[in-house]
PDB file of C-alpha atoms and ligand atoms in Angstrom:
ATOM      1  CA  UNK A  24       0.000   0.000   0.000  1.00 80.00           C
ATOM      2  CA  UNK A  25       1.203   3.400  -1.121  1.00 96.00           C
ATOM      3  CA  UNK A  26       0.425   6.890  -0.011  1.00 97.00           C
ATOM      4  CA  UNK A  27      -0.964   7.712  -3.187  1.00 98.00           C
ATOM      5  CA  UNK A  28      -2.954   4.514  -4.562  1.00 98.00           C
ATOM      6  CA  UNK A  29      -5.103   5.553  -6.992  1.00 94.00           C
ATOM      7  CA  UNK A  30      -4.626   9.079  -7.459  1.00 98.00           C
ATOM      8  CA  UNK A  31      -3.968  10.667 -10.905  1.00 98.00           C
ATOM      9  CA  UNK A  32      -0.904  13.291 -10.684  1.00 99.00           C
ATOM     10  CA  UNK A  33       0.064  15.512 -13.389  1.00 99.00           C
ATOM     11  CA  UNK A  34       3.884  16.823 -13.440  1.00 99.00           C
ATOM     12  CA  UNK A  35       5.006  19.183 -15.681  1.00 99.00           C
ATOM     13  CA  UNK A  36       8.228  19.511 -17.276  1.00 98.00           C
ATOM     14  CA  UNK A  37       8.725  15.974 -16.641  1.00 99.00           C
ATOM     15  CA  UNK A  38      10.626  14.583 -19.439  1.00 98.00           C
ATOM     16  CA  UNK A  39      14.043  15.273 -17.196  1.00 98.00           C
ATOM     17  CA  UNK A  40      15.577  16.271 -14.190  1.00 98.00           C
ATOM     18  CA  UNK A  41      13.946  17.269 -10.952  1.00 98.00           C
ATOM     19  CA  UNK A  42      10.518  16.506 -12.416  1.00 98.00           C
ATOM     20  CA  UNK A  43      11.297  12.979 -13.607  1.00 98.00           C
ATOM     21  CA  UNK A  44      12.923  12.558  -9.935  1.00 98.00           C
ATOM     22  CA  UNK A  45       9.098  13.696  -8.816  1.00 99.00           C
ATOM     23  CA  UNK A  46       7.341  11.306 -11.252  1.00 98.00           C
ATOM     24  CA  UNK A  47       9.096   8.737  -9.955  1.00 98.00           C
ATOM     25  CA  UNK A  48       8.751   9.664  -6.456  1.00 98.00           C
ATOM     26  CA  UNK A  49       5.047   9.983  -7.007  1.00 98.00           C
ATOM     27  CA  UNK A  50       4.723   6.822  -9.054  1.00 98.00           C
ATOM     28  CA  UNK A  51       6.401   4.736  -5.985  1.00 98.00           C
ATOM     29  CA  UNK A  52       3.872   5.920  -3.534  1.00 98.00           C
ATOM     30  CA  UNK A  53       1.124   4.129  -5.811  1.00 98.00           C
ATOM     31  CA  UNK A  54       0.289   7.373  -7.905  1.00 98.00           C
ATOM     32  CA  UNK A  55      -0.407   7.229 -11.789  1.00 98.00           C
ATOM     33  CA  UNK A  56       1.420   9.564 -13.407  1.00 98.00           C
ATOM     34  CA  UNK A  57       0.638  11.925 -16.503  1.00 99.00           C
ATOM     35  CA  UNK A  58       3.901  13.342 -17.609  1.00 99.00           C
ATOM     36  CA  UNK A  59       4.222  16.463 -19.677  1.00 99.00           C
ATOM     37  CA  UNK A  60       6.790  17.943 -20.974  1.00 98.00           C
ATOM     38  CA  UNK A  61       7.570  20.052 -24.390  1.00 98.00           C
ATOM     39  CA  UNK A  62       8.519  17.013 -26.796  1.00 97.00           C
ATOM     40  CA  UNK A  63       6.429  13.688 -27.005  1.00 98.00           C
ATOM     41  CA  UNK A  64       9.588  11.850 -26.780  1.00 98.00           C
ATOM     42  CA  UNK A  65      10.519  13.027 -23.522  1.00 98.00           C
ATOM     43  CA  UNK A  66       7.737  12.593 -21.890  1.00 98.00           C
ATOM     44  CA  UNK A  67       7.441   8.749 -23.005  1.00 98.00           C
ATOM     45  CA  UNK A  68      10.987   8.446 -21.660  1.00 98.00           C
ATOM     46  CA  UNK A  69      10.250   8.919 -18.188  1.00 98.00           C
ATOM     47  CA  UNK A  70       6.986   7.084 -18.413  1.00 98.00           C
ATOM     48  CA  UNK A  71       8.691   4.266 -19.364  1.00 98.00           C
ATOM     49  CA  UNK A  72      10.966   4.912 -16.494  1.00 98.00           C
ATOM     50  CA  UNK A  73       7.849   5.092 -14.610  1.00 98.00           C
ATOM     51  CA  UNK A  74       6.223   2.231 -15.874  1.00 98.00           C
ATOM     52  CA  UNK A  75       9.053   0.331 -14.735  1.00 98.00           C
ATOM     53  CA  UNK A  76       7.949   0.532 -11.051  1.00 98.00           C
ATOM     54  CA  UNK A  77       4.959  -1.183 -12.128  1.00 97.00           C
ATOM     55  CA  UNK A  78       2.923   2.157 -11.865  1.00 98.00           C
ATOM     56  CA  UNK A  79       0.477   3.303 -14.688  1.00 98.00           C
ATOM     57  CA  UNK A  80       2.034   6.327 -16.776  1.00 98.00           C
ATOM     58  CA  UNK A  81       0.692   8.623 -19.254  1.00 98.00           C
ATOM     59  CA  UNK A  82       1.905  11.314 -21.836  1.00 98.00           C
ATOM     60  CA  UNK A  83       0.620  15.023 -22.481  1.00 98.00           C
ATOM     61  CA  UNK A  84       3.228  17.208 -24.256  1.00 98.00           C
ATOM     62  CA  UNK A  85       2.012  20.124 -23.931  1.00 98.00           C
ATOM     63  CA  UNK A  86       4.124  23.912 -23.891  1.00 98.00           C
ATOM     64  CA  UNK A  87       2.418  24.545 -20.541  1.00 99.00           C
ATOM     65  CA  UNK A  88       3.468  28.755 -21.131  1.00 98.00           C
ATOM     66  CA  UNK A  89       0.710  28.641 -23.713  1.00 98.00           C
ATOM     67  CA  UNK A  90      -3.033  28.340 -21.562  1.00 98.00           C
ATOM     68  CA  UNK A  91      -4.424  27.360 -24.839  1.00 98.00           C
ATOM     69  CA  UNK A  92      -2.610  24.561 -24.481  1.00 98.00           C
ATOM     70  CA  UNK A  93      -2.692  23.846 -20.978  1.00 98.00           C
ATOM     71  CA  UNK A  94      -6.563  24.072 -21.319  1.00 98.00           C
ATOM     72  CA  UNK A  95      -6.940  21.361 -24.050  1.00 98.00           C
ATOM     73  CA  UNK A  96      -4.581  19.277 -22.388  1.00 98.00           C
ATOM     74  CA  UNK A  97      -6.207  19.581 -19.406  1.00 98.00           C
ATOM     75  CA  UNK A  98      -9.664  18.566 -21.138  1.00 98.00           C
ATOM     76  CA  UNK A  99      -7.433  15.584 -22.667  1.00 98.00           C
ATOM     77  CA  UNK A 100      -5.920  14.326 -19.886  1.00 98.00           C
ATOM     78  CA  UNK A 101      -9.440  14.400 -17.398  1.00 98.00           C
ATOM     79  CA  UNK A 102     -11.650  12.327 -20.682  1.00 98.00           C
ATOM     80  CA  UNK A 103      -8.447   9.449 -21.152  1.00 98.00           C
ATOM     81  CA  UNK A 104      -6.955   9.063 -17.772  1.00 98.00           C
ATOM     82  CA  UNK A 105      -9.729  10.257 -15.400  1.00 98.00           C
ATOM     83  CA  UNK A 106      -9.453  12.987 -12.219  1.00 98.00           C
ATOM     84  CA  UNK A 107      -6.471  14.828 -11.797  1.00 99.00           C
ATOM     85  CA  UNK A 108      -5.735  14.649  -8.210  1.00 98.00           C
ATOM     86  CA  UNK A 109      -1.824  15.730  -7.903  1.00 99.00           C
ATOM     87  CA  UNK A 110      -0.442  18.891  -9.857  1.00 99.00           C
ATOM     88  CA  UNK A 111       2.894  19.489  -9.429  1.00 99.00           C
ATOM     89  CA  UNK A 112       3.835  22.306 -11.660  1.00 99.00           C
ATOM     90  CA  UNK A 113       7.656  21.972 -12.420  1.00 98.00           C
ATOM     91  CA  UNK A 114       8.472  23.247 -15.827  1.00 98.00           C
ATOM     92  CA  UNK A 115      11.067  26.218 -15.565  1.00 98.00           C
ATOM     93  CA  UNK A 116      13.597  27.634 -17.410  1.00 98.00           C
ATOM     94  CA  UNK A 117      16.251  30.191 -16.889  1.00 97.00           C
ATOM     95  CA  UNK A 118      17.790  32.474 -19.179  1.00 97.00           C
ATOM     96  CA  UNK A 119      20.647  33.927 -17.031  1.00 96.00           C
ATOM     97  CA  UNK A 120      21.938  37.882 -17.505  1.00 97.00           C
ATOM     98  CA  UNK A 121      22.689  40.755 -15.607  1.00 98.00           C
ATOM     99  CA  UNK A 122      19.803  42.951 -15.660  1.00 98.00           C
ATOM    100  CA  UNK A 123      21.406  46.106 -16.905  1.00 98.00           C
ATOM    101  CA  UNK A 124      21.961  43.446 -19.994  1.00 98.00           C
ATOM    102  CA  UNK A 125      18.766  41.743 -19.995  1.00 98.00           C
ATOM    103  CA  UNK A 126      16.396  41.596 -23.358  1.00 98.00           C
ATOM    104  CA  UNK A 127      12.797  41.981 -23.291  1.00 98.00           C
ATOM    105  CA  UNK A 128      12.877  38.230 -24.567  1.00 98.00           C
ATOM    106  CA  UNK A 129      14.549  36.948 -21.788  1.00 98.00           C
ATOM    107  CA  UNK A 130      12.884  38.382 -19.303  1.00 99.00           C
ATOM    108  CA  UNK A 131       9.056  37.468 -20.874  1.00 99.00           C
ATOM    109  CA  UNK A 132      10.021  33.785 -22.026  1.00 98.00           C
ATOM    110  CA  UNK A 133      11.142  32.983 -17.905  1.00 99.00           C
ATOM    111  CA  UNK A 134       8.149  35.294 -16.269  1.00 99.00           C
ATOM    112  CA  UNK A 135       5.824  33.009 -19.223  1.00 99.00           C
ATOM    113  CA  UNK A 136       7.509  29.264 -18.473  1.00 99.00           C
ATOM    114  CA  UNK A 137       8.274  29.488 -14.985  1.00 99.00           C
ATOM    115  CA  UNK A 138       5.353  31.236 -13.579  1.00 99.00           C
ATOM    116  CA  UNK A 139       2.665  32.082 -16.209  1.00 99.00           C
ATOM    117  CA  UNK A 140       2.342  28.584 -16.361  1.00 99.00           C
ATOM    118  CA  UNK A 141       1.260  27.913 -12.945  1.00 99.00           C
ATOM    119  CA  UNK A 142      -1.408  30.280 -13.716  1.00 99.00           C
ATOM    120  CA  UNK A 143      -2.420  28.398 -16.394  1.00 99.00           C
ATOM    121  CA  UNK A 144      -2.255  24.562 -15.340  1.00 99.00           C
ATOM    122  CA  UNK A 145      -4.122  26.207 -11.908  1.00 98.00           C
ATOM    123  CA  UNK A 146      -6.876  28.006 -14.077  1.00 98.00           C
ATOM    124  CA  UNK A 147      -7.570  24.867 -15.615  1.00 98.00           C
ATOM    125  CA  UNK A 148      -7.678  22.131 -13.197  1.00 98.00           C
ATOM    126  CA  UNK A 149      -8.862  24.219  -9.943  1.00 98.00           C
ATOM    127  CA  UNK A 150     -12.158  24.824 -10.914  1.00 98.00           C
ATOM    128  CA  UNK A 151     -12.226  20.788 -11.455  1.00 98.00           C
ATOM    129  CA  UNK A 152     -11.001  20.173  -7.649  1.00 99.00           C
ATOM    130  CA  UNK A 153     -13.275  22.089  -6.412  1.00 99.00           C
ATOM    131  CA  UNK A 154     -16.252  20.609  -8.020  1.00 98.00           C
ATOM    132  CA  UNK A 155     -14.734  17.012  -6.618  1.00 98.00           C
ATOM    133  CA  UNK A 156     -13.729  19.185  -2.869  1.00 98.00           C
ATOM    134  CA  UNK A 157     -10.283  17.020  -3.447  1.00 98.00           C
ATOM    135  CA  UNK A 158      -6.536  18.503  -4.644  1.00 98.00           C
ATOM    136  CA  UNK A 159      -3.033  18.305  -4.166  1.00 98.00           C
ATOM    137  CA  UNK A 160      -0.860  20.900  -5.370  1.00 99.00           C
ATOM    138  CA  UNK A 161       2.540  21.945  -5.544  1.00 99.00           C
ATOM    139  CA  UNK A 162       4.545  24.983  -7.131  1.00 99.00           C
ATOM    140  CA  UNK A 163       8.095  24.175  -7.797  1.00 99.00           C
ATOM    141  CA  UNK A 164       9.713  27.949  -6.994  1.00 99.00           C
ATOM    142  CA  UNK A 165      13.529  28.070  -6.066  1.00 98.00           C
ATOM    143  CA  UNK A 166      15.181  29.837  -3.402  1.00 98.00           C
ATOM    144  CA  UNK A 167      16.667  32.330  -5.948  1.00 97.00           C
ATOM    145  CA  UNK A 168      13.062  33.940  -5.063  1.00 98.00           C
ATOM    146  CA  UNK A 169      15.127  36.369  -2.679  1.00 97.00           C
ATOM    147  CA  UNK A 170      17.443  37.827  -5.296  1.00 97.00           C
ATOM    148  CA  UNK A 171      20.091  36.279  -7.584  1.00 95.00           C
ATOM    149  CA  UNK A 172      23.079  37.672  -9.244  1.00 95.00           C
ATOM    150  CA  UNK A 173      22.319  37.413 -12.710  1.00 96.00           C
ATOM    151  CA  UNK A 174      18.367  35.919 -12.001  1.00 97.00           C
ATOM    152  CA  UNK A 175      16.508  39.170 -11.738  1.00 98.00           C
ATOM    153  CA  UNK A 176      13.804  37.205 -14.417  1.00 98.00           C
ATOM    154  CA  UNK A 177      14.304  33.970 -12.687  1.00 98.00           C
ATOM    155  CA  UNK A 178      13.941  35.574  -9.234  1.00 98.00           C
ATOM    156  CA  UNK A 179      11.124  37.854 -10.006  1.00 99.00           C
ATOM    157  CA  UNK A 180       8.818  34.574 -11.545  1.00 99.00           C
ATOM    158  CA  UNK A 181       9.651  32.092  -8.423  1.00 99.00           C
ATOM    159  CA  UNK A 182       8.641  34.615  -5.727  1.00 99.00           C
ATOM    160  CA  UNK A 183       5.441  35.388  -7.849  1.00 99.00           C
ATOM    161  CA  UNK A 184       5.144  32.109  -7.960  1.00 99.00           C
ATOM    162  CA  UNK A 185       5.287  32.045  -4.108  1.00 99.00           C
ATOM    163  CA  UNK A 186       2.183  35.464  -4.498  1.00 99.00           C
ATOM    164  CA  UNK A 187       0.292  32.919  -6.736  1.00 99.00           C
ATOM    165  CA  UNK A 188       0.729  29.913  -4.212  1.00 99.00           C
ATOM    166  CA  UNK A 189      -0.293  31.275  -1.250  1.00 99.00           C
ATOM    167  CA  UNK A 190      -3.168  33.263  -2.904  1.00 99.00           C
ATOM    168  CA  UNK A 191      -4.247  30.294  -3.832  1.00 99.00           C
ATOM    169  CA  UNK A 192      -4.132  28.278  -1.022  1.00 99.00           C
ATOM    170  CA  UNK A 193      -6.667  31.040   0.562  1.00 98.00           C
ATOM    171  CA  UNK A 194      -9.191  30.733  -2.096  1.00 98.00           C
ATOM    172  CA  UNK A 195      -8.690  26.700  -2.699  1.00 99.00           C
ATOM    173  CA  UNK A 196      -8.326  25.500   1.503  1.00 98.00           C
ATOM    174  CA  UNK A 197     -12.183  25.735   1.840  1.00 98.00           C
ATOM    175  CA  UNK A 198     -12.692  23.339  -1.185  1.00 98.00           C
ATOM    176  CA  UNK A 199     -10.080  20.495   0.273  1.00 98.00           C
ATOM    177  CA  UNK A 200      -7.540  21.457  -1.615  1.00 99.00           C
ATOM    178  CA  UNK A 201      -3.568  22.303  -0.664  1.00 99.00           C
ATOM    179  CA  UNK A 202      -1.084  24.399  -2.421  1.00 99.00           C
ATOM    180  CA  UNK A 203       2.088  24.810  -1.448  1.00 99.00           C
ATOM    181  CA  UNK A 204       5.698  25.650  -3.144  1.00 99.00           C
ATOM    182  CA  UNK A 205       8.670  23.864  -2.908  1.00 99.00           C
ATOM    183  CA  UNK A 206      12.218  25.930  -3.257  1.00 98.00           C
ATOM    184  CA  UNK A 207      15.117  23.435  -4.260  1.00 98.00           C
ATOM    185  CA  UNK A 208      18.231  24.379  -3.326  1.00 97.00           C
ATOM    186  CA  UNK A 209      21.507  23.614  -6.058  1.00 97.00           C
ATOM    187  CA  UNK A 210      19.714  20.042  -7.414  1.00 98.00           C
ATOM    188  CA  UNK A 211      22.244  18.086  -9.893  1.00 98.00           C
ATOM    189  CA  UNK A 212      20.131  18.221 -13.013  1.00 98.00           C
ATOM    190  CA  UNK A 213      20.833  19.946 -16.570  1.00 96.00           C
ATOM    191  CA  UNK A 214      19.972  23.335 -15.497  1.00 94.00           C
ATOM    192  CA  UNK A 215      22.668  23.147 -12.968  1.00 95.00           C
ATOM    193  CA  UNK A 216      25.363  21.411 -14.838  1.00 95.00           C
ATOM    194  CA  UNK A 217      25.020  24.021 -17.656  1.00 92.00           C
ATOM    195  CA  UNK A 218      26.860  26.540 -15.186  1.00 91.00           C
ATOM    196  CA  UNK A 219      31.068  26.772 -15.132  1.00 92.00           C
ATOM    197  CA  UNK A 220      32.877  24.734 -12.767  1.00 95.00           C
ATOM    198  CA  UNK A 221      33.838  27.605 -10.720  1.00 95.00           C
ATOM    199  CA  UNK A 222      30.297  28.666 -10.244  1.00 92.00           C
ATOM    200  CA  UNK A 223      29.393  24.680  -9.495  1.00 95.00           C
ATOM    201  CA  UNK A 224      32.824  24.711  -6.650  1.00 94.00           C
ATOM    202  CA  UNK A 225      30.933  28.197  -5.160  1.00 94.00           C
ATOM    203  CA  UNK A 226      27.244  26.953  -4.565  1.00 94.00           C
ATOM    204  CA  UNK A 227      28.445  23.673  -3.381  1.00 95.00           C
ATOM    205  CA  UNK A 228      30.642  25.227  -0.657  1.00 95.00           C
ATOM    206  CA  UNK A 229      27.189  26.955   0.544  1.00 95.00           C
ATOM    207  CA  UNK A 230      25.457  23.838   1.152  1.00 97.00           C
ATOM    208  CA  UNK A 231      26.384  22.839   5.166  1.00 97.00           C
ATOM    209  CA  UNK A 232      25.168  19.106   3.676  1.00 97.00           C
ATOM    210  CA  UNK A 233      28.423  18.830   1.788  1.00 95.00           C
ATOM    211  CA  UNK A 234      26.783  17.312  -1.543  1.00 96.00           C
ATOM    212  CA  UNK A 235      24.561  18.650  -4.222  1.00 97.00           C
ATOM    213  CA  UNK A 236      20.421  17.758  -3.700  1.00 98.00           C
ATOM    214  CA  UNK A 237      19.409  14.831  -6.816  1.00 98.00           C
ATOM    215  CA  UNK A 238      15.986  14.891  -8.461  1.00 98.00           C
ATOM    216  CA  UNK A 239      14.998  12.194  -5.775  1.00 98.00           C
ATOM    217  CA  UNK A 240      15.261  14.475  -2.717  1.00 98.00           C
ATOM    218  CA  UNK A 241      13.110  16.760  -4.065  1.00 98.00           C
ATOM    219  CA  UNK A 242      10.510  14.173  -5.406  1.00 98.00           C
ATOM    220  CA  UNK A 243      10.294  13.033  -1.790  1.00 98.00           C
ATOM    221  CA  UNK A 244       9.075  15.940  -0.344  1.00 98.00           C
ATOM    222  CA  UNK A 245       6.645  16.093  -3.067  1.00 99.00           C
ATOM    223  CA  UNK A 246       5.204  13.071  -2.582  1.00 98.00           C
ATOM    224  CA  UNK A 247       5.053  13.665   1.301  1.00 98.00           C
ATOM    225  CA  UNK A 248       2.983  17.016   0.286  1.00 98.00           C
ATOM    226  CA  UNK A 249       1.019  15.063  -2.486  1.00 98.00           C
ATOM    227  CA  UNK A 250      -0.391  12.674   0.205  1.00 98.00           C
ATOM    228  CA  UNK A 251      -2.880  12.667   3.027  1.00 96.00           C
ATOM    229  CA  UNK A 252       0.119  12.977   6.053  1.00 98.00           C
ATOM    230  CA  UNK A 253       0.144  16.529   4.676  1.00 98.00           C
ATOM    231  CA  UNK A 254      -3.239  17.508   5.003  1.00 98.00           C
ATOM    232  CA  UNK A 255      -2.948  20.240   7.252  1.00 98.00           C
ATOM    233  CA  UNK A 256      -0.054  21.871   5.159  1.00 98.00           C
ATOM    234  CA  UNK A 257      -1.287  24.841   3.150  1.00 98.00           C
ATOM    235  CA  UNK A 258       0.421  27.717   1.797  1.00 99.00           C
ATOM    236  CA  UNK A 259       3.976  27.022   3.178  1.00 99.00           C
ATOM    237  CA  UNK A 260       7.145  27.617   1.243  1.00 98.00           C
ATOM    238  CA  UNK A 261       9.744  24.813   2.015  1.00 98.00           C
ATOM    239  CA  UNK A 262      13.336  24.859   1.313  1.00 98.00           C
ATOM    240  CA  UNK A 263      14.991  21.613  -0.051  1.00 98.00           C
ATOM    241  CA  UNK A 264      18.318  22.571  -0.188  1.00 98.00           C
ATOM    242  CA  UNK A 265      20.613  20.014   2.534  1.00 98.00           C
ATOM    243  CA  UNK A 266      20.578  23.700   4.748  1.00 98.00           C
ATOM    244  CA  UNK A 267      21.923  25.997   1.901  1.00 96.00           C
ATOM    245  CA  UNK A 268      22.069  29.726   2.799  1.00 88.00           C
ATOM    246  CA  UNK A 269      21.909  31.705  -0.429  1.00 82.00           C
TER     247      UNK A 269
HETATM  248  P1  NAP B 153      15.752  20.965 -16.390  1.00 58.75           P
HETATM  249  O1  NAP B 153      16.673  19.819 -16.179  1.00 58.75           O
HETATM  250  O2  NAP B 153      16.149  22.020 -17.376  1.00 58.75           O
HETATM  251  O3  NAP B 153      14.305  20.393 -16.764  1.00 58.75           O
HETATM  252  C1  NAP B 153      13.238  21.247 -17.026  1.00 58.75           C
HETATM  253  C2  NAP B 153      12.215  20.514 -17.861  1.00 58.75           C
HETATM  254  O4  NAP B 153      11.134  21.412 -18.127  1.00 58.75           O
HETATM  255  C3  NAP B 153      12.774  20.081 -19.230  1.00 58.75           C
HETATM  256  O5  NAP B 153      12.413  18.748 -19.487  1.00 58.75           O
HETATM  257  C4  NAP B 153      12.125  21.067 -20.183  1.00 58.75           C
HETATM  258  O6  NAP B 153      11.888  20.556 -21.489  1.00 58.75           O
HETATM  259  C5  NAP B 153      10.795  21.310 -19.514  1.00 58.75           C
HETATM  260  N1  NAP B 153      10.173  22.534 -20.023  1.00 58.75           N
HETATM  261  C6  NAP B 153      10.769  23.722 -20.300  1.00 58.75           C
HETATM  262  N2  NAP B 153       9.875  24.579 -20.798  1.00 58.75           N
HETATM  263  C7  NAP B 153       8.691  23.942 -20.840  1.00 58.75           C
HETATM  264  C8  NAP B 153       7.391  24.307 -21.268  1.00 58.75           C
HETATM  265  N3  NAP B 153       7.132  25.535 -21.743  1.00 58.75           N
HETATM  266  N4  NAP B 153       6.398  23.397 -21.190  1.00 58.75           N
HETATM  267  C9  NAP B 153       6.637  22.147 -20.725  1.00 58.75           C
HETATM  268  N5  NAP B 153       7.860  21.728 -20.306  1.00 58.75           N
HETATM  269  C10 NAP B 153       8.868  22.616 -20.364  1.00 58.75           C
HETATM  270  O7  NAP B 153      15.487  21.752 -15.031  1.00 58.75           O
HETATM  271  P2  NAP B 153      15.421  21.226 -13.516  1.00 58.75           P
HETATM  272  O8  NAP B 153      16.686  21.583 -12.874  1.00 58.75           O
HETATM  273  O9  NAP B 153      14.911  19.839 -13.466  1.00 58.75           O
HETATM  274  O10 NAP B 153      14.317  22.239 -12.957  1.00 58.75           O
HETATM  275  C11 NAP B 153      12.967  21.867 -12.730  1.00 58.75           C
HETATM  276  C12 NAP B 153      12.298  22.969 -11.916  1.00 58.75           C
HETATM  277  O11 NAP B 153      13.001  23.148 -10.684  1.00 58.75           O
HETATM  278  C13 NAP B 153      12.308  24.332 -12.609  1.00 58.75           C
HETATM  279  O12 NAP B 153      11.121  25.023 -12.308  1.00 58.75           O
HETATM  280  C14 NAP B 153      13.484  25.035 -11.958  1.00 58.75           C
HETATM  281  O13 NAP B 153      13.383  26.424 -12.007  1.00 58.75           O
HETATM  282  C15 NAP B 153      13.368  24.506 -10.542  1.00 58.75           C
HETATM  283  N6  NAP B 153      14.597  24.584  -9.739  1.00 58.75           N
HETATM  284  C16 NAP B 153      15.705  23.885 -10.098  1.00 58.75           C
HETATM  285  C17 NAP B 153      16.842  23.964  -9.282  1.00 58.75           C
HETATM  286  C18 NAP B 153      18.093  23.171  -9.563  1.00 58.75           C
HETATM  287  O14 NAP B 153      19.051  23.312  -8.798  1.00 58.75           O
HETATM  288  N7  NAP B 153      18.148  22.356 -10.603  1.00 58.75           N
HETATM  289  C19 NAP B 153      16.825  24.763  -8.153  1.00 58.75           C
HETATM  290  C20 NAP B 153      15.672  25.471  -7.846  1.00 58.75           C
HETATM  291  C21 NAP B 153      14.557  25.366  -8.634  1.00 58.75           C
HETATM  292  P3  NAP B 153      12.974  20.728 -22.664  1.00 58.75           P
HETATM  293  O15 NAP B 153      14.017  19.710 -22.373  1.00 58.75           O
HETATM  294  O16 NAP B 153      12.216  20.417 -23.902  1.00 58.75           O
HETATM  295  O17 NAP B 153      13.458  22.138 -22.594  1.00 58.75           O
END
C-alpha cells in the first residue's frame, strides 16, 4: 500500500531532471502519473521509467506557457486518464543575464515558463477540484526567489510564484484542496550542470550538507505534500536545499 494509490498526478516539465525525480517519487507511492513535458519523446521516456515501477504512466506534451494549451490538455488528460488529483507544476527555465543586460525576450520567455504557467495549469484544473472538494498541489519555486546575481527574471517569476501559491491556497483550503511551493536548493540536473565549474565549486561550498540535492530528494518531499500525512499543510514555502544559505 502506497500513499498515493489511486490518485492521478500531473507533473510538468517531466521529461528530465527534478521533475522525472518527482514522477518517480510519485509513481512509488502508488500514484499514476501523466507526464508532460515540451517534446512527445521526452515525456514517453520517463513514463517508461515510470512504468518500470509497475505504476500506470501517461503522456501530455504540452508547452504549458501557452493556456491554450494547458486548457486542451487539461480537457485531454481528465476524458483518457480520469481525475487529476496531484499537480505538481515543475516546468522552468532560466535564461541567465545581468539585468542592466537583460532583453525583453529573456525576461518574458522565464516570467511566461516558470510562472505564467502555474497560472495556467491552476486556471484549468482548480475549478475541477473544487467541483470534486479534493486537490493536491505543488509549485516548484527556487530559493533564488530572494534575489540572484544574474536571475533578476528567474527571481522575479519564483517569488510570484510564491504570491500565486499562497493566494491560492486562501481561495482553494475551503474546497479540500492544498497548495504549497517547494524551493530546491543547487539540485544536480541539466539546469545546474550548464553553469562553469567555478560557479558549481561556489554553490556547493554553501550547502552545510556537503553534496549537491538529486531529483529524488526533491521528489520526496513532493510526494510527502502530495499525500494525506500533509493535510494540514497549506500555503507554506519549504526549502529543499541540505541547509543551503543563499
Ligand atoms: P531541467 O533539467 O532544465 O528540466 C526542465 C524541464 O522542463 C525540461 O524537461 C524542459 O523541457 C521542460 N520545459 C521547459 N519549458 C517547458 C514548457 N514551456 N512546457 C513544458 N515543459 C517545459 O530543469 P530542472 O533543474 O529539473 O528544474 C525543474 C524545476 O526546478 C524548474 O522550475 C526550476 O526552475 C526549478 N529549480 C531547479 C533547481 C536546480 O538546482 N536544478 C533549483 C531550484 C529550482 P525541454 O528539455 O524540452 O526544454
Amino acid at each position: 500500500m502506497g500513499r498515493l494509490d489511486g490518485k492521478l498526478a500531473l507533473v510538468t516539465g517531466a521529461g528530465r531532471g527534478i521533475g522525472r525525480g518527482i514522477a518517480l517519487e510519485l509513481a512509488r507511492e502508488g500514484a499514476q502519473v501523466v507526464v508532460n513535458d515540451l517534446g512527445a519523446e521526452d515525456c514517453e521516456k520517463t513514463a517508461e521509467a515510470v512504468r518500470a515501477l509497475k505504476a500506470d504512466a501517461y503522456t501530455a506534451p504540452a508547452n504549458v506557457s501557452r493556456f491554450d494549451e494547458v486548457d486542451r490538455m487539461v480537457e485531454h488528460i481528465e476524458k483518457m486518464f480520469g481525475p487529476v488529483s496531484i499537480l505538481v507544476n515543475n516546468a522552468g527555465i532560466n535564461r541567465d543575464r545581468r539585468l542592466v543586460k537583460m532583453s525583453e525576450a529573456e525576461w518574458d520567455e522565464v516570467i511566461a515558463v516558470d510562472l505564467k504557467s502555474q497560472f495556467n495549469t491552476l486556471r484549468a484544473l482548480a475549478p475541477r477540484m473544487v467541483e470534486r472538494g479534493y486537490g493536491r498541489i505543488v509549485n516548484v519555486s527556487s530559493m533564488s526567489w530572494q534575489g540572484n546575481f544574474g536571475q533578476a527574471n528567474y527571481a522575479a517569476a519564483k517569488a510570484g510564484v510564491i504570491g500565486l501559491t499562497k493566494t491560492a491556497c486562501r481561495e482553494l483550503a475551503a474546497s479540500g484542496i492544498t497548495v504549497n511551493a517547494i524551493c530546491p536548493g543547487f539540485i544536480d540536473t541539466e539546469m545546474t550542470r550548464s553553469v562553469p565549474e567555478k560557479v558549481w565549486d561556489i554553490m556547493v561550498k554553501k550547502i552545510p550538507a556537503g553534496r549537491v540535492g538529486t531529483p529524488e530528494d526533491v521528489g520526496r518531499v513532493v510526494a510527502f505534500l502530495a499525500s494525506d500525512d500533509a493535510a494540514y499543510v497549506n500555503g507554506e514555502v519549504i526549502n529543499i536545499s541540505g541547509g543551503m544559505v543563499l
